[in-house]
Coordinates of C-alpha atoms in Angstrom, one line a residue:
M1278 CA -12.1 51.6 -79.7
A1279 CA -9.6 48.8 -79.5
I1280 CA -10.0 46.6 -76.4
P1281 CA -6.7 46.7 -74.5
N1282 CA -4.6 43.8 -73.4
I1283 CA -4.1 44.2 -69.6
R1284 CA -2.4 42.8 -66.7
I1285 CA -4.7 41.2 -64.1
P1286 CA -3.9 42.9 -60.8
S1287 CA -3.5 40.9 -57.6
R1288 CA -4.9 42.6 -54.6
Q1289 CA -5.4 42.1 -50.8
L1290 CA -8.3 43.4 -48.7
F1291 CA -8.6 47.2 -48.6
I1292 CA -8.9 48.2 -45.0
D1293 CA -8.1 51.5 -43.3
G1294 CA -6.7 52.9 -46.6
E1295 CA -4.2 50.1 -47.1
W1296 CA -3.9 46.7 -48.7
R1297 CA -4.0 44.1 -46.0
E1298 CA -3.7 40.3 -46.2
P1299 CA -6.7 38.4 -44.8
V1300 CA -6.1 37.1 -41.2
K1301 CA -6.5 33.5 -42.4
K1302 CA -4.6 34.2 -45.6
N1303 CA -7.3 32.5 -47.7
R1304 CA -7.9 33.3 -51.4
L1305 CA -10.5 32.4 -54.0
P1306 CA -10.1 31.7 -57.7
A1307 CA -11.4 34.2 -60.2
I1308 CA -12.8 32.3 -63.2
N1309 CA -13.4 33.8 -66.7
P1310 CA -16.9 32.6 -67.6
A1311 CA -16.1 32.8 -71.4
T1312 CA -13.2 30.3 -71.1
E1313 CA -13.9 28.5 -67.8
E1314 CA -10.3 29.2 -66.9
I1315 CA -8.8 30.7 -63.7
F1316 CA -7.3 34.0 -64.5
G1317 CA -6.4 35.2 -61.0
D1318 CA -7.6 35.2 -57.5
I1319 CA -9.1 37.4 -54.8
P1320 CA -8.6 37.6 -51.0
A1321 CA -11.2 35.8 -48.9
A1322 CA -12.2 37.7 -45.8
T1323 CA -13.6 36.1 -42.6
A1324 CA -15.2 37.4 -39.4
E1325 CA -11.8 38.5 -38.1
D1326 CA -11.2 40.8 -41.1
V1327 CA -14.8 42.2 -40.8
D1328 CA -14.0 43.2 -37.2
I1329 CA -10.8 45.0 -38.2
A1330 CA -12.6 46.8 -41.0
V1331 CA -15.5 47.9 -38.7
K1332 CA -13.0 49.3 -36.2
A1333 CA -11.3 51.2 -39.0
A1334 CA -14.6 52.6 -40.2
R1335 CA -15.6 53.6 -36.7
R1336 CA -12.2 55.4 -36.3
A1337 CA -12.7 57.3 -39.5
L1338 CA -16.0 58.7 -38.3
G1339 CA -14.2 60.1 -35.2
R1340 CA -11.4 61.8 -37.1
D1341 CA -11.5 65.3 -38.6
D1342 CA -10.3 64.2 -42.0
W1343 CA -13.5 62.3 -42.6
G1344 CA -16.0 62.5 -39.7
S1345 CA -16.0 66.3 -39.6
T1346 CA -15.9 67.0 -43.4
T1347 CA -18.5 69.2 -45.1
G1348 CA -20.4 68.0 -48.1
A1349 CA -18.3 70.2 -50.3
Q1350 CA -15.1 68.5 -49.0
R1351 CA -16.5 65.1 -49.6
A1352 CA -17.6 66.1 -53.1
K1353 CA -13.9 66.7 -54.0
Y1354 CA -13.1 63.1 -53.2
L1355 CA -16.1 61.9 -55.2
R1356 CA -15.1 63.9 -58.2
A1357 CA -11.5 62.7 -57.9
I1358 CA -12.7 59.1 -57.9
A1359 CA -14.8 59.8 -61.0
A1360 CA -11.9 61.3 -62.8
K1361 CA -9.7 58.3 -62.0
V1362 CA -12.4 55.8 -63.1
L1363 CA -12.7 57.7 -66.4
E1364 CA -9.0 57.7 -66.9
R1365 CA -8.9 53.9 -66.5
R1366 CA -12.1 53.2 -68.4
P1367 CA -10.7 50.8 -71.1
E1368 CA -8.9 48.8 -68.5
L1369 CA -11.8 48.6 -66.0
A1370 CA -14.2 47.6 -68.8
T1371 CA -11.9 44.8 -69.9
L1372 CA -11.5 43.6 -66.3
E1373 CA -15.2 43.6 -65.9
T1374 CA -15.8 41.6 -69.1
I1375 CA -13.1 39.0 -68.2
D1376 CA -14.5 38.7 -64.6
N1377 CA -18.3 38.9 -65.3
G1378 CA -18.8 37.8 -69.0
K1379 CA -20.8 40.7 -70.2
P1380 CA -20.1 42.2 -73.7
W1381 CA -17.2 44.7 -73.5
F1382 CA -19.3 47.6 -74.9
E1383 CA -21.8 47.0 -72.1
A1384 CA -19.1 46.9 -69.5
A1385 CA -17.7 50.2 -71.0
S1386 CA -21.1 51.7 -70.8
D1387 CA -21.3 50.7 -67.1
I1388 CA -18.0 52.4 -66.4
D1389 CA -19.4 55.6 -68.0
D1390 CA -22.4 55.3 -65.6
V1391 CA -20.0 54.8 -62.7
V1392 CA -18.3 58.1 -63.6
A1393 CA -21.6 59.9 -63.9
C1394 CA -22.9 58.5 -60.7
F1395 CA -19.9 59.6 -58.6
E1396 CA -20.2 63.1 -60.1
Y1397 CA -23.9 63.2 -59.5
Y1398 CA -23.5 62.4 -55.8
A1399 CA -20.7 64.9 -55.6
D1400 CA -23.3 67.5 -56.5
L1401 CA -25.7 66.2 -53.9
A1402 CA -23.0 66.2 -51.3
E1403 CA -22.4 69.9 -51.9
A1404 CA -26.1 70.6 -51.8
L1405 CA -26.4 68.8 -48.5
D1406 CA -24.5 71.5 -46.7
S1407 CA -27.4 74.0 -47.2
K1408 CA -29.9 71.3 -46.1
K1409 CA -27.9 70.0 -43.1
K1410 CA -29.9 72.2 -40.7
T1411 CA -33.5 72.8 -41.7
E1412 CA -36.0 74.8 -39.6
V1413 CA -39.4 73.3 -38.8
K1414 CA -42.2 75.8 -38.1
L1415 CA -44.1 75.3 -34.9
H1416 CA -47.4 76.5 -33.5
L1417 CA -45.7 77.6 -30.2
D1418 CA -43.5 80.7 -30.1
S1419 CA -41.7 79.5 -27.0
F1420 CA -39.9 76.8 -28.9
K1421 CA -37.7 76.6 -32.0
T1422 CA -37.1 73.3 -33.8
H1423 CA -34.8 72.3 -36.6
V1424 CA -34.0 69.0 -38.3
F1425 CA -30.4 68.1 -38.4
R1426 CA -29.2 65.7 -41.1
E1427 CA -26.1 63.7 -40.2
P1428 CA -24.3 60.6 -41.4
L1429 CA -26.0 57.4 -40.3
G1430 CA -22.6 55.9 -39.2
V1431 CA -20.9 52.7 -40.3
V1432 CA -22.7 51.0 -43.2
G1433 CA -22.4 47.6 -44.7
L1434 CA -22.8 47.4 -48.5
I1435 CA -23.4 44.0 -50.1
T1436 CA -23.4 44.0 -53.9
P1437 CA -24.2 41.5 -56.7
W1438 CA -22.1 40.1 -59.6
N1439 CA -24.2 41.3 -62.6
Y1440 CA -23.0 44.9 -62.5
P1441 CA -19.9 44.6 -60.3
L1442 CA -18.6 48.1 -60.3
L1443 CA -21.8 49.9 -61.1
M1444 CA -23.8 48.3 -58.3
T1445 CA -20.9 49.0 -56.0
T1446 CA -21.1 52.7 -57.0
W1447 CA -24.9 52.8 -56.5
K1448 CA -24.2 52.2 -52.8
V1449 CA -20.7 53.6 -52.2
A1450 CA -21.2 57.0 -53.8
P1451 CA -24.3 58.1 -51.8
A1452 CA -22.9 56.5 -48.6
L1453 CA -19.7 58.6 -48.9
A1454 CA -21.6 61.7 -50.0
A1455 CA -23.6 61.4 -46.8
G1456 CA -20.4 61.2 -44.8
C1457 CA -20.8 57.6 -43.7
A1458 CA -17.9 55.2 -43.3
A1459 CA -18.6 52.1 -45.5
I1460 CA -17.6 48.5 -45.7
L1461 CA -18.2 47.0 -49.1
K1462 CA -18.7 43.2 -49.6
P1463 CA -18.9 42.5 -53.3
S1464 CA -20.0 39.2 -54.7
E1465 CA -17.2 36.6 -54.7
L1466 CA -18.1 35.7 -58.3
A1467 CA -17.0 39.1 -59.6
S1468 CA -14.9 41.3 -57.3
I1469 CA -12.0 42.4 -59.5
T1470 CA -13.2 45.9 -60.4
S1471 CA -14.5 46.6 -56.8
L1472 CA -11.0 45.9 -55.5
E1473 CA -9.7 48.3 -58.1
L1474 CA -12.0 51.0 -56.7
G1475 CA -9.9 50.5 -53.5
E1476 CA -6.8 51.4 -55.4
I1477 CA -8.4 54.4 -56.9
C1478 CA -9.5 55.6 -53.5
R1479 CA -6.0 55.1 -52.2
E1480 CA -4.6 57.1 -55.1
V1481 CA -6.9 60.1 -54.6
G1482 CA -6.2 60.2 -50.9
L1483 CA -9.6 59.2 -49.5
P1484 CA -9.2 59.3 -45.7
P1485 CA -8.3 55.9 -44.2
G1486 CA -11.3 53.9 -43.1
A1487 CA -13.9 55.9 -45.1
L1488 CA -14.2 52.9 -47.5
N1489 CA -13.1 49.4 -46.7
I1490 CA -13.5 46.5 -49.2
L1491 CA -13.8 42.9 -48.1
T1492 CA -14.0 40.2 -50.8
G1493 CA -14.9 36.7 -49.9
L1494 CA -17.8 34.2 -49.4
G1495 CA -21.1 35.3 -48.2
H1496 CA -21.2 33.1 -45.1
E1497 CA -17.7 33.9 -44.2
A1498 CA -17.6 37.7 -44.8
G1499 CA -21.2 38.9 -45.6
S1500 CA -22.9 37.2 -42.6
P1501 CA -20.4 38.6 -40.0
L1502 CA -20.8 42.1 -41.5
V1503 CA -24.6 41.9 -41.3
S1504 CA -24.6 40.7 -37.7
H1505 CA -21.8 43.0 -36.4
P1506 CA -23.1 45.2 -33.6
D1507 CA -21.1 48.2 -34.6
V1508 CA -22.5 48.3 -38.2
D1509 CA -25.4 50.7 -38.2
K1510 CA -27.1 49.8 -41.5
I1511 CA -27.0 47.2 -44.3
A1512 CA -27.8 47.9 -47.9
F1513 CA -28.1 44.7 -50.0
T1514 CA -28.8 43.9 -53.7
G1515 CA -29.1 40.2 -54.6
S1516 CA -31.3 37.2 -54.3
G1517 CA -34.5 36.9 -52.4
P1518 CA -33.4 34.0 -50.1
T1519 CA -30.3 35.9 -49.1
G1520 CA -32.3 39.0 -48.5
V1521 CA -34.5 37.1 -46.1
K1522 CA -31.4 35.9 -44.2
I1523 CA -30.0 39.4 -44.0
M1524 CA -33.3 40.9 -42.8
T1525 CA -33.6 38.2 -40.2
A1526 CA -30.1 38.7 -38.9
A1527 CA -30.4 42.5 -38.9
A1528 CA -33.7 42.3 -37.0
Q1529 CA -31.9 40.8 -34.0
L1530 CA -30.2 44.2 -33.6
V1531 CA -33.1 46.2 -34.9
K1532 CA -30.7 47.3 -37.7
P1533 CA -32.2 49.1 -40.7
V1534 CA -31.8 47.5 -44.1
T1535 CA -32.6 48.4 -47.7
L1536 CA -33.2 45.4 -50.0
E1537 CA -33.2 45.3 -53.8
L1538 CA -34.1 41.7 -54.5
G1539 CA -35.3 39.6 -57.4
G1540 CA -37.9 40.2 -60.1
K1541 CA -40.1 38.6 -62.7
S1542 CA -41.2 41.6 -64.5
P1543 CA -43.9 41.7 -67.2
I1544 CA -43.8 43.5 -70.6
V1545 CA -47.3 44.0 -72.0
V1546 CA -47.5 44.5 -75.7
F1547 CA -50.8 45.7 -77.4
D1548 CA -51.7 45.4 -81.0
D1549 CA -51.6 49.2 -81.5
I1550 CA -47.8 49.5 -81.1
H1551 CA -46.2 52.2 -83.1
D1552 CA -43.9 49.8 -85.0
L1553 CA -43.5 46.0 -84.9
D1554 CA -39.7 46.0 -85.1
I1555 CA -39.3 48.7 -82.5
A1556 CA -41.5 46.7 -80.1
V1557 CA -39.6 43.5 -80.8
E1558 CA -36.3 45.1 -80.1
W1559 CA -37.4 46.5 -76.8
T1560 CA -38.8 43.1 -75.9
L1561 CA -35.5 41.5 -76.6
F1562 CA -33.5 44.2 -74.9
G1563 CA -35.7 44.0 -71.8
C1564 CA -34.8 40.3 -71.3
F1565 CA -31.5 39.5 -73.0
W1566 CA -29.4 42.6 -72.2
T1567 CA -26.5 41.9 -69.8
N1568 CA -26.8 38.2 -70.8
G1569 CA -30.3 38.1 -69.3
Q1570 CA -28.8 38.5 -65.8
I1571 CA -30.9 41.5 -64.7
C1572 CA -33.1 41.6 -61.6
S1573 CA -35.6 43.8 -63.4
A1574 CA -35.6 41.8 -66.7
T1575 CA -39.0 41.9 -68.4
S1576 CA -38.9 38.2 -68.8
R1577 CA -42.6 37.6 -69.0
L1578 CA -44.0 38.7 -72.4
I1579 CA -47.7 39.3 -72.2
L1580 CA -48.8 39.7 -75.8
Q1581 CA -52.2 40.7 -77.3
E1582 CA -53.4 37.6 -79.2
T1583 CA -54.4 39.6 -82.3
I1584 CA -50.8 40.2 -83.2
A1585 CA -49.2 37.2 -81.5
P1586 CA -48.3 35.2 -84.7
Q1587 CA -46.6 38.0 -86.6
F1588 CA -45.0 39.4 -83.5
L1589 CA -43.5 36.0 -82.5
D1590 CA -42.3 35.4 -86.1
R1591 CA -40.5 38.7 -86.1
L1592 CA -39.2 38.1 -82.6
L1593 CA -37.6 34.8 -83.7
E1594 CA -35.9 36.5 -86.7
W1595 CA -34.4 39.2 -84.4
T1596 CA -33.4 36.6 -81.8
K1597 CA -31.6 34.4 -84.4
N1598 CA -29.6 37.5 -85.4
I1599 CA -28.1 38.1 -82.0
K1600 CA -24.4 37.7 -82.0
I1601 CA -23.3 35.2 -79.3
S1602 CA -19.5 35.1 -78.8
D1603 CA -16.6 35.8 -76.6
P1604 CA -17.6 39.1 -74.9
L1605 CA -14.3 40.7 -75.9
E1606 CA -15.2 40.3 -79.6
E1607 CA -16.5 43.2 -81.5
D1608 CA -20.3 43.4 -81.8
C1609 CA -20.9 40.7 -79.2
K1610 CA -24.4 41.1 -77.9
L1611 CA -24.7 38.0 -75.7
G1612 CA -21.9 36.6 -73.6
P1613 CA -21.7 33.7 -71.1
L1614 CA -23.5 33.4 -67.8
I1615 CA -21.5 34.2 -64.7
S1616 CA -20.7 30.7 -63.5
R1617 CA -21.2 27.0 -64.0
G1618 CA -23.7 27.0 -61.2
Q1619 CA -25.8 29.7 -62.8
Y1620 CA -25.4 27.9 -66.2
E1621 CA -26.8 24.7 -64.9
K1622 CA -29.6 26.4 -63.0
V1623 CA -30.8 28.2 -66.1
L1624 CA -30.7 25.0 -68.2
K1625 CA -32.7 23.2 -65.4
F1626 CA -35.4 26.0 -65.6
I1627 CA -35.7 25.4 -69.4
S1628 CA -35.8 21.6 -69.0
T1629 CA -38.5 21.9 -66.3
A1630 CA -40.6 24.1 -68.5
K1631 CA -40.4 21.6 -71.3
N1632 CA -41.4 18.8 -68.9
E1633 CA -44.3 20.8 -67.7
G1634 CA -45.7 21.1 -71.2
A1635 CA -44.3 24.4 -72.4
T1636 CA -42.8 24.7 -75.9
I1637 CA -39.2 25.8 -76.5
L1638 CA -39.8 28.0 -79.5
Y1639 CA -36.2 28.9 -79.9
G1640 CA -32.9 28.3 -78.1
G1641 CA -32.7 26.4 -74.8
D1642 CA -29.2 25.0 -75.2
R1643 CA -25.5 25.8 -75.7
P1644 CA -24.7 27.5 -79.0
Q1645 CA -23.2 25.0 -81.4
H1646 CA -20.2 27.1 -82.3
L1647 CA -19.1 27.5 -78.7
N1648 CA -17.9 24.4 -76.9
K1649 CA -16.4 26.2 -73.9
G1650 CA -17.8 28.8 -71.6
Y1651 CA -21.1 29.2 -69.8
Y1652 CA -23.1 30.1 -72.9
I1653 CA -26.8 29.6 -73.4
Q1654 CA -28.7 30.6 -76.5
P1655 CA -31.4 33.3 -76.1
T1656 CA -34.5 31.3 -75.4
V1657 CA -38.1 31.9 -76.1
I1658 CA -40.7 29.7 -74.5
T1659 CA -44.4 29.6 -75.4
D1660 CA -47.5 27.5 -74.3
V1661 CA -46.8 28.7 -70.8
D1662 CA -49.3 28.2 -68.0
T1663 CA -49.3 30.5 -64.9
S1664 CA -48.7 27.5 -62.6
M1665 CA -45.4 26.7 -64.3
E1666 CA -42.1 27.4 -62.6
I1667 CA -40.8 29.3 -65.7
W1668 CA -43.7 31.8 -65.2
K1669 CA -43.4 32.2 -61.4
E1670 CA -39.6 32.1 -60.6
E1671 CA -36.7 34.4 -61.5
V1672 CA -34.5 32.6 -64.0
F1673 CA -31.7 35.2 -64.2
G1674 CA -30.6 34.2 -67.7
P1675 CA -31.6 34.8 -71.3
V1676 CA -35.0 33.2 -71.1
L1677 CA -38.3 34.8 -72.2
C1678 CA -41.6 33.2 -71.6
V1679 CA -44.8 34.2 -73.5
K1680 CA -48.5 34.3 -72.8
T1681 CA -51.3 36.0 -74.8
F1682 CA -54.3 38.0 -73.7
K1683 CA -57.5 39.4 -75.1
T1684 CA -58.6 42.2 -72.8
E1685 CA -56.9 44.9 -70.7
E1686 CA -58.3 43.3 -67.5
E1687 CA -56.7 40.0 -68.4
A1688 CA -53.4 41.7 -69.2
I1689 CA -53.3 43.5 -65.9
A1690 CA -54.1 40.3 -64.0
L1691 CA -51.3 38.4 -65.8
A1692 CA -48.8 41.3 -65.2
N1693 CA -49.5 41.3 -61.5
D1694 CA -49.5 37.5 -61.2
T1695 CA -46.2 37.4 -59.4
K1696 CA -44.7 37.6 -55.9
Y1697 CA -42.2 40.2 -57.2
G1698 CA -42.7 43.8 -57.9
L1699 CA -39.6 45.5 -59.3
G1700 CA -40.4 46.6 -62.9
A1701 CA -43.1 46.5 -65.5
A1702 CA -43.4 47.7 -69.1
I1703 CA -46.2 48.5 -71.5
L1704 CA -45.9 49.0 -75.2
S1705 CA -48.9 50.8 -76.7
K1706 CA -49.7 53.9 -78.8
D1707 CA -52.7 54.7 -76.5
L1708 CA -51.2 56.9 -73.8
E1709 CA -54.4 56.9 -71.7
R1710 CA -54.1 53.1 -71.6
C1711 CA -50.5 53.4 -70.6
E1712 CA -51.5 55.6 -67.8
R1713 CA -54.1 53.1 -66.6
F1714 CA -51.5 50.4 -66.6
T1715 CA -49.0 52.6 -64.8
K1716 CA -51.5 52.9 -61.9
A1717 CA -52.4 49.2 -62.1
F1718 CA -48.9 47.7 -62.2
Q1719 CA -47.8 46.4 -58.8
S1720 CA -44.2 47.5 -59.2
G1721 CA -41.7 50.1 -58.2
I1722 CA -40.7 51.0 -61.8
V1723 CA -42.8 51.4 -64.9
W1724 CA -41.5 51.7 -68.5
I1725 CA -43.7 53.1 -71.2
N1726 CA -42.9 52.1 -74.8
C1727 CA -39.4 50.9 -73.7
S1728 CA -37.8 48.5 -71.2
Q1729 CA -34.8 48.7 -68.9
P1730 CA -33.5 52.2 -69.4
C1731 CA -31.9 53.2 -66.1
F1732 CA -30.7 56.6 -65.0
W1733 CA -29.0 57.8 -61.8
Q1734 CA -31.4 60.7 -61.1
P1735 CA -34.8 58.8 -60.5
P1736 CA -35.4 56.3 -57.7
W1737 CA -34.8 52.6 -58.3
G1738 CA -36.5 49.8 -56.2
G1739 CA -39.5 47.6 -55.9
K1740 CA -42.3 46.3 -53.7
K1741 CA -43.6 42.9 -52.6
R1742 CA -40.8 40.3 -52.6
S1743 CA -38.5 42.6 -54.7
G1744 CA -37.6 44.4 -51.5
F1745 CA -38.0 47.9 -50.1
G1746 CA -36.2 51.1 -50.0
R1747 CA -34.9 53.1 -53.0
E1748 CA -31.5 53.5 -54.6
L1749 CA -30.3 56.3 -56.9
G1750 CA -31.4 59.9 -57.0
E1751 CA -31.8 61.9 -53.8
W1752 CA -33.7 58.9 -52.3
S1753 CA -30.5 56.9 -52.1
L1754 CA -28.7 59.7 -50.2
E1755 CA -31.5 59.6 -47.6
N1756 CA -30.7 56.0 -47.0
Y1757 CA -27.5 57.0 -45.3
L1758 CA -28.6 60.0 -43.3
N1759 CA -29.9 60.1 -39.7
I1760 CA -32.7 62.7 -39.3
K1761 CA -32.3 64.3 -35.8
Q1762 CA -34.9 66.6 -34.3
V1763 CA -33.4 69.4 -32.3
T1764 CA -35.9 71.5 -30.1
Q1765 CA -34.9 74.5 -28.1
Y1766 CA -36.9 76.3 -25.4
V1767 CA -36.4 80.0 -26.2
S1768 CA -38.6 81.6 -23.5
T1769 CA -36.0 81.0 -20.9
D1770 CA -37.2 83.8 -18.7
E1771 CA -40.6 82.2 -18.3
P1772 CA -41.2 79.1 -16.2
W1773 CA -42.7 76.0 -17.9
A1774 CA -45.2 75.9 -15.0
F1775 CA -46.2 72.2 -15.3
Y1776 CA -45.4 71.5 -11.6
K1777 CA -46.3 73.6 -8.7
S1778 CA -43.4 75.5 -7.4
P1779 CA -42.3 74.8 -3.8
S1780 CA -42.8 77.6 -1.4
K1781 CA -39.9 80.0 -1.1
L1782 CA -38.5 80.6 2.4

């Protein structure tokens, strides 16, 4: 499919169903990471705009056109949004690529997932009607109890830049399906398609205030959203340090949070793999997909030493064959990193690894044919010690570090030698071994003979410093529901008889 030439839209903040200029009229530049050029700008919200959006969301919950809707009614809005996104797929994918730097075919695939995710939560919204009131059996006949599922309220959704519209959808779709009113704060590094979601919501007639979109800097817009007393919950995907700040601020109001934070995931490869090339490709995909900017990236290759030489030889052949180019070019498989700051951070990780004694087996620098843009070659690092920064810290770039092992016990110890616990992968023909590793991995996600496939039906999330709570599937819908116990005394003709009755005159 030909990639379209498009006009870059200029938007304001999306509040109460309308485009609204920020109170302080500030805007931020939008930079194409492939060219380092400013291609547009986005509005920069501050605490004043947050307060306006929160009030709009609170009003939406009090009106019949949103606050009193059934799941079936909300499902119609979600399906209408999905249809509009699908209609604009080529344009949205191009905007995503220009704004984020990921290869166009990856961006287009993300848009497909956005459509499917909205449709999936439309189905769950409909199903919620039959589950809204659920009876609970008791041991006493004099009482009846049911559980009532209701929207949690006004929710703040803070999303990252690596999957701008898709990560937005992972939060917006279940929040709306549950009947909450949401305030979205996307990353200032990639907000264009999230703003376009506002236009789509306006076009399909989503009731005012049901979804509000505030772009801007974290400390100017995100922090006031987290600490606002009328925001009932925060859902955040992003870095560990920011997650700590959000959790600390939310704790002051005893506000619930769900956190999907960083990762340093292992991929363990045994010498009984089905096919060397298949294993090599999964290893590359697990680390270099989305330009290596994946929280769940299996960036620690733990390789059985009996096959290490031939595996690494083949890995290098495949790595050298990866097409690095402008992400709008056909067959691009690796584009630029998101920003100059991220580019310099990743290069520093590589330099530190080399200074600590590791070997840069391949890559580690800018591709020679690209003198502009935030490009870094796919990088493979060997001779890694577990004390090194490259082994311990999340790089968030196309960097794979390698260690070898002899025994299963050693492999498990290496895999779990991390403060993170998001994903883990094992490649082996022995399915009983795979089952042992599934139980042993300290992670929220396990991949067997693959790495990184992601679907909207199963849960997604981690443990340890990768955060807590689950997104996707029915688990995500539960994040946005309040569970209310309702108990009724049905033996109204009989006294409770706990206190002694006063004498009757």
